[in-house]
């Protein structure tokens, strides 16, 4: 890539991770190396088995071992989760420093920020120091304005209607 830009996929609608993966597949298809670091996602998803087939050109990294929602965790589990997130963030810093990929996806980084596991200033600093040619995508609800201000793309994915509102639970192959 001649110039790497910053994307944000935010909002309360379904499809932020899916959009990021789609962009990653497009980049991979053009010969770019893609890394996706997923936060706050512990369960297996359909896209993981598909992306495994694209390795080593598209790699997914998960550092968290806890597989429950943040609001269900004990103080001890929260402390462990924060440590795992810090390990992931250090990996991201090194990935950027070493320019290990052309496109870096930080999936659910906004959830990390809104739960105060990492501060917004640290992410801004990271983005300001990225290699010129590295593209970065950040996903998650409630993207802070400071991040939106430095991004080149900001997509707000809105939920107009969702089956969950009618009591239909998440379905394998569609929501995960």
mmCIF file of C-alpha atoms in Angstrom:
data_model
loop_
_atom_site.group_PDB
_atom_site.id
_atom_site.type_symbol
_atom_site.label_atom_id
_atom_site.label_comp_id
_atom_site.label_asym_id
_atom_site.label_seq_id
_atom_site.Cartn_x
_atom_site.Cartn_y
_atom_site.Cartn_z
ATOM 1 C CA UNK A 1 0.000 0.000 0.000
ATOM 2 C CA UNK A 2 1.265 3.426 -0.845
ATOM 3 C CA UNK A 3 -0.381 5.030 2.168
ATOM 4 C CA UNK A 4 -2.004 3.249 5.063
ATOM 5 C CA UNK A 5 -5.159 4.806 6.470
ATOM 6 C CA UNK A 6 -7.198 4.312 9.647
ATOM 7 C CA UNK A 7 -10.740 2.875 9.602
ATOM 8 C CA UNK A 8 -13.308 2.718 12.392
ATOM 9 C CA UNK A 9 -16.369 0.470 12.231
ATOM 10 C CA UNK A 10 -18.576 1.435 15.153
ATOM 11 C CA UNK A 11 -22.239 1.587 16.154
ATOM 12 C CA UNK A 12 -24.824 -0.687 17.739
ATOM 13 C CA UNK A 13 -25.559 -2.680 14.596
ATOM 14 C CA UNK A 14 -24.474 -6.162 13.586
ATOM 15 C CA UNK A 15 -21.567 -6.491 11.185
ATOM 16 C CA UNK A 16 -18.590 -4.494 12.446
ATOM 17 C CA UNK A 17 -16.296 -7.519 12.711
ATOM 18 C CA UNK A 18 -17.732 -8.931 9.488
ATOM 19 C CA UNK A 19 -16.923 -5.689 7.661
ATOM 20 C CA UNK A 20 -13.375 -5.702 9.033
ATOM 21 C CA UNK A 21 -12.866 -9.318 7.980
ATOM 22 C CA UNK A 22 -14.240 -8.547 4.528
ATOM 23 C CA UNK A 23 -11.741 -5.712 4.141
ATOM 24 C CA UNK A 24 -9.022 -8.041 5.392
ATOM 25 C CA UNK A 25 -9.933 -10.694 2.832
ATOM 26 C CA UNK A 26 -9.875 -8.071 0.080
ATOM 27 C CA UNK A 27 -6.404 -6.909 1.175
ATOM 28 C CA UNK A 28 -5.195 -10.510 1.488
ATOM 29 C CA UNK A 29 -6.468 -11.238 -2.014
ATOM 30 C CA UNK A 30 -4.225 -8.445 -3.309
ATOM 31 C CA UNK A 31 -1.117 -9.873 -1.697
ATOM 32 C CA UNK A 32 -1.185 -7.970 1.604
ATOM 33 C CA UNK A 33 -0.398 -9.624 4.925
ATOM 34 C CA UNK A 34 -3.260 -9.237 7.424
ATOM 35 C CA UNK A 35 -3.241 -9.611 11.218
ATOM 36 C CA UNK A 36 -6.423 -9.451 13.281
ATOM 37 C CA UNK A 37 -6.213 -9.176 17.069
ATOM 38 C CA UNK A 38 -9.548 -9.985 18.683
ATOM 39 C CA UNK A 39 -10.468 -8.649 22.104
ATOM 40 C CA UNK A 40 -13.299 -9.738 24.410
ATOM 41 C CA UNK A 41 -14.220 -12.687 22.205
ATOM 42 C CA UNK A 42 -13.594 -16.135 23.593
ATOM 43 C CA UNK A 43 -15.970 -18.468 21.844
ATOM 44 C CA UNK A 44 -15.355 -20.158 18.534
ATOM 45 C CA UNK A 45 -16.905 -18.441 15.516
ATOM 46 C CA UNK A 46 -17.544 -19.500 11.949
ATOM 47 C CA UNK A 47 -15.141 -16.982 10.505
ATOM 48 C CA UNK A 48 -12.204 -18.372 12.507
ATOM 49 C CA UNK A 49 -12.269 -21.724 10.711
ATOM 50 C CA UNK A 50 -12.450 -19.975 7.336
ATOM 51 C CA UNK A 51 -9.642 -17.539 8.147
ATOM 52 C CA UNK A 52 -7.452 -20.432 9.331
ATOM 53 C CA UNK A 53 -7.407 -21.552 5.680
ATOM 54 C CA UNK A 54 -5.881 -18.200 4.667
ATOM 55 C CA UNK A 55 -2.847 -18.526 6.962
ATOM 56 C CA UNK A 56 -0.112 -17.361 6.883
ATOM 57 C CA UNK A 57 -1.461 -14.433 4.815
ATOM 58 C CA UNK A 58 -4.359 -13.679 7.213
ATOM 59 C CA UNK A 59 -3.689 -14.504 10.869
ATOM 60 C CA UNK A 60 -6.011 -14.143 13.838
ATOM 61 C CA UNK A 61 -4.605 -13.636 17.343
ATOM 62 C CA UNK A 62 -6.504 -14.053 20.605
ATOM 63 C CA UNK A 63 -4.809 -13.613 23.970
ATOM 64 C CA UNK A 64 -7.750 -13.956 26.347
ATOM 65 C CA UNK A 65 -8.653 -17.178 28.092
ATOM 66 C CA UNK A 66 -11.792 -15.998 29.895
ATOM 67 C CA UNK A 67 -14.905 -16.842 27.906
ATOM 68 C CA UNK A 68 -17.652 -14.849 29.589
ATOM 69 C CA UNK A 69 -19.038 -11.341 29.309
ATOM 70 C CA UNK A 70 -17.162 -8.640 31.233
ATOM 71 C CA UNK A 71 -20.185 -7.852 33.412
ATOM 72 C CA UNK A 72 -20.270 -11.496 34.647
ATOM 73 C CA UNK A 73 -16.629 -11.598 35.787
ATOM 74 C CA UNK A 74 -15.316 -11.538 39.352
ATOM 75 C CA UNK A 75 -12.669 -9.013 40.399
ATOM 76 C CA UNK A 76 -10.010 -11.723 40.119
ATOM 77 C CA UNK A 77 -11.150 -12.642 36.596
ATOM 78 C CA UNK A 78 -11.195 -8.967 35.596
ATOM 79 C CA UNK A 79 -7.615 -8.591 36.811
ATOM 80 C CA UNK A 80 -6.570 -11.653 34.780
ATOM 81 C CA UNK A 81 -8.427 -10.338 31.723
ATOM 82 C CA UNK A 82 -6.711 -6.959 32.012
ATOM 83 C CA UNK A 83 -3.334 -8.713 32.105
ATOM 84 C CA UNK A 84 -4.215 -10.704 28.974
ATOM 85 C CA UNK A 85 -5.359 -7.523 27.213
ATOM 86 C CA UNK A 86 -2.084 -5.813 28.152
ATOM 87 C CA UNK A 87 -0.200 -8.760 26.614
ATOM 88 C CA UNK A 88 -2.249 -8.349 23.428
ATOM 89 C CA UNK A 89 -1.572 -4.605 23.384
ATOM 90 C CA UNK A 90 2.160 -5.218 23.721
ATOM 91 C CA UNK A 91 1.917 -7.648 20.779
ATOM 92 C CA UNK A 92 0.151 -4.909 18.769
ATOM 93 C CA UNK A 93 2.856 -2.372 19.650
ATOM 94 C CA UNK A 94 5.538 -4.789 18.473
ATOM 95 C CA UNK A 95 3.585 -5.626 15.320
ATOM 96 C CA UNK A 96 3.419 -1.930 14.462
ATOM 97 C CA UNK A 97 7.039 -1.261 15.448
ATOM 98 C CA UNK A 98 8.289 -4.176 13.327
ATOM 99 C CA UNK A 99 5.795 -3.557 10.473
ATOM 100 C CA UNK A 100 4.842 -7.258 10.609
ATOM 101 C CA UNK A 101 1.708 -6.850 8.477
ATOM 102 C CA UNK A 102 0.174 -4.523 5.909
ATOM 103 C CA UNK A 103 -3.304 -4.432 7.474
ATOM 104 C CA UNK A 104 -3.870 -4.664 11.223
ATOM 105 C CA UNK A 105 -7.402 -5.193 12.561
ATOM 106 C CA UNK A 106 -8.058 -4.376 16.227
ATOM 107 C CA UNK A 107 -11.388 -6.128 16.671
ATOM 108 C CA UNK A 108 -13.461 -4.921 19.641
ATOM 109 C CA UNK A 109 -10.815 -2.452 20.746
ATOM 110 C CA UNK A 110 -13.661 -0.036 21.573
ATOM 111 C CA UNK A 111 -14.950 -2.522 24.165
ATOM 112 C CA UNK A 112 -11.472 -2.584 25.695
ATOM 113 C CA UNK A 113 -11.557 1.222 25.894
ATOM 114 C CA UNK A 114 -15.105 1.495 27.259
ATOM 115 C CA UNK A 115 -14.243 -1.025 30.000
ATOM 116 C CA UNK A 116 -11.124 0.987 30.903
ATOM 117 C CA UNK A 117 -8.685 -1.872 30.260
ATOM 118 C CA UNK A 118 -6.571 0.479 28.111
ATOM 119 C CA UNK A 119 -6.899 4.249 27.839
ATOM 120 C CA UNK A 120 -7.806 6.025 24.604
ATOM 121 C CA UNK A 121 -4.589 8.052 24.696
ATOM 122 C CA UNK A 122 -2.514 4.866 24.389
ATOM 123 C CA UNK A 123 -4.421 3.832 21.259
ATOM 124 C CA UNK A 124 -4.084 7.323 19.766
ATOM 125 C CA UNK A 125 -0.331 7.244 20.423
ATOM 126 C CA UNK A 126 -0.134 3.847 18.744
ATOM 127 C CA UNK A 127 -1.988 5.101 15.664
ATOM 128 C CA UNK A 128 0.123 8.230 15.389
ATOM 129 C CA UNK A 129 3.277 6.095 15.351
ATOM 130 C CA UNK A 130 2.146 3.481 12.846
ATOM 131 C CA UNK A 131 4.230 2.904 9.720
ATOM 132 C CA UNK A 132 3.167 5.174 6.847
ATOM 133 C CA UNK A 133 2.098 2.217 4.710
ATOM 134 C CA UNK A 134 0.229 0.211 7.379
ATOM 135 C CA UNK A 135 -3.584 0.207 7.230
ATOM 136 C CA UNK A 136 -5.389 -0.177 10.577
ATOM 137 C CA UNK A 137 -9.037 -1.032 11.289
ATOM 138 C CA UNK A 138 -10.601 -0.558 14.726
ATOM 139 C CA UNK A 139 -14.004 -2.034 15.586
ATOM 140 C CA UNK A 140 -16.529 -1.846 18.396
ATOM 141 C CA UNK A 141 -19.394 0.181 19.766
ATOM 142 C CA UNK A 142 -19.034 3.738 21.021
ATOM 143 C CA UNK A 143 -15.831 4.825 19.295
ATOM 144 C CA UNK A 144 -14.440 7.817 21.215
ATOM 145 C CA UNK A 145 -14.566 11.120 19.357
ATOM 146 C CA UNK A 146 -10.787 11.504 19.695
ATOM 147 C CA UNK A 147 -10.298 8.314 17.668
ATOM 148 C CA UNK A 148 -12.921 9.302 15.131
ATOM 149 C CA UNK A 149 -11.122 12.620 14.648
ATOM 150 C CA UNK A 150 -7.861 10.980 13.558
ATOM 151 C CA UNK A 151 -9.457 8.201 11.462
ATOM 152 C CA UNK A 152 -9.791 8.488 7.691
ATOM 153 C CA UNK A 153 -12.914 6.284 7.513
ATOM 154 C CA UNK A 154 -15.616 6.167 10.170
ATOM 155 C CA UNK A 155 -18.596 3.886 9.536
ATOM 156 C CA UNK A 156 -21.473 3.953 12.021
ATOM 157 C CA UNK A 157 -23.327 0.665 11.672
ATOM 158 C CA UNK A 158 -26.815 1.229 13.083
ATOM 159 C CA UNK A 159 -29.309 -1.354 14.218
ATOM 160 C CA UNK A 160 -32.785 -0.614 12.912
ATOM 161 C CA UNK A 161 -34.182 -4.039 13.744
ATOM 162 C CA UNK A 162 -32.593 -7.189 15.186
ATOM 163 C CA UNK A 163 -34.067 -10.659 15.854
ATOM 164 C CA UNK A 164 -32.777 -10.522 19.439
ATOM 165 C CA UNK A 165 -35.412 -7.830 20.098
ATOM 166 C CA UNK A 166 -38.089 -10.433 19.285
ATOM 167 C CA UNK A 167 -36.565 -13.095 21.522
ATOM 168 C CA UNK A 168 -34.639 -14.949 18.797
ATOM 169 C CA UNK A 169 -31.232 -15.945 20.244
ATOM 170 C CA UNK A 170 -27.902 -15.673 18.414
ATOM 171 C CA UNK A 171 -27.630 -18.304 15.673
ATOM 172 C CA UNK A 172 -24.544 -20.299 14.746
ATOM 173 C CA UNK A 173 -23.271 -19.342 11.292
ATOM 174 C CA UNK A 174 -25.066 -15.972 11.360
ATOM 175 C CA UNK A 175 -24.210 -14.144 14.589
ATOM 176 C CA UNK A 176 -21.181 -16.266 15.481
#
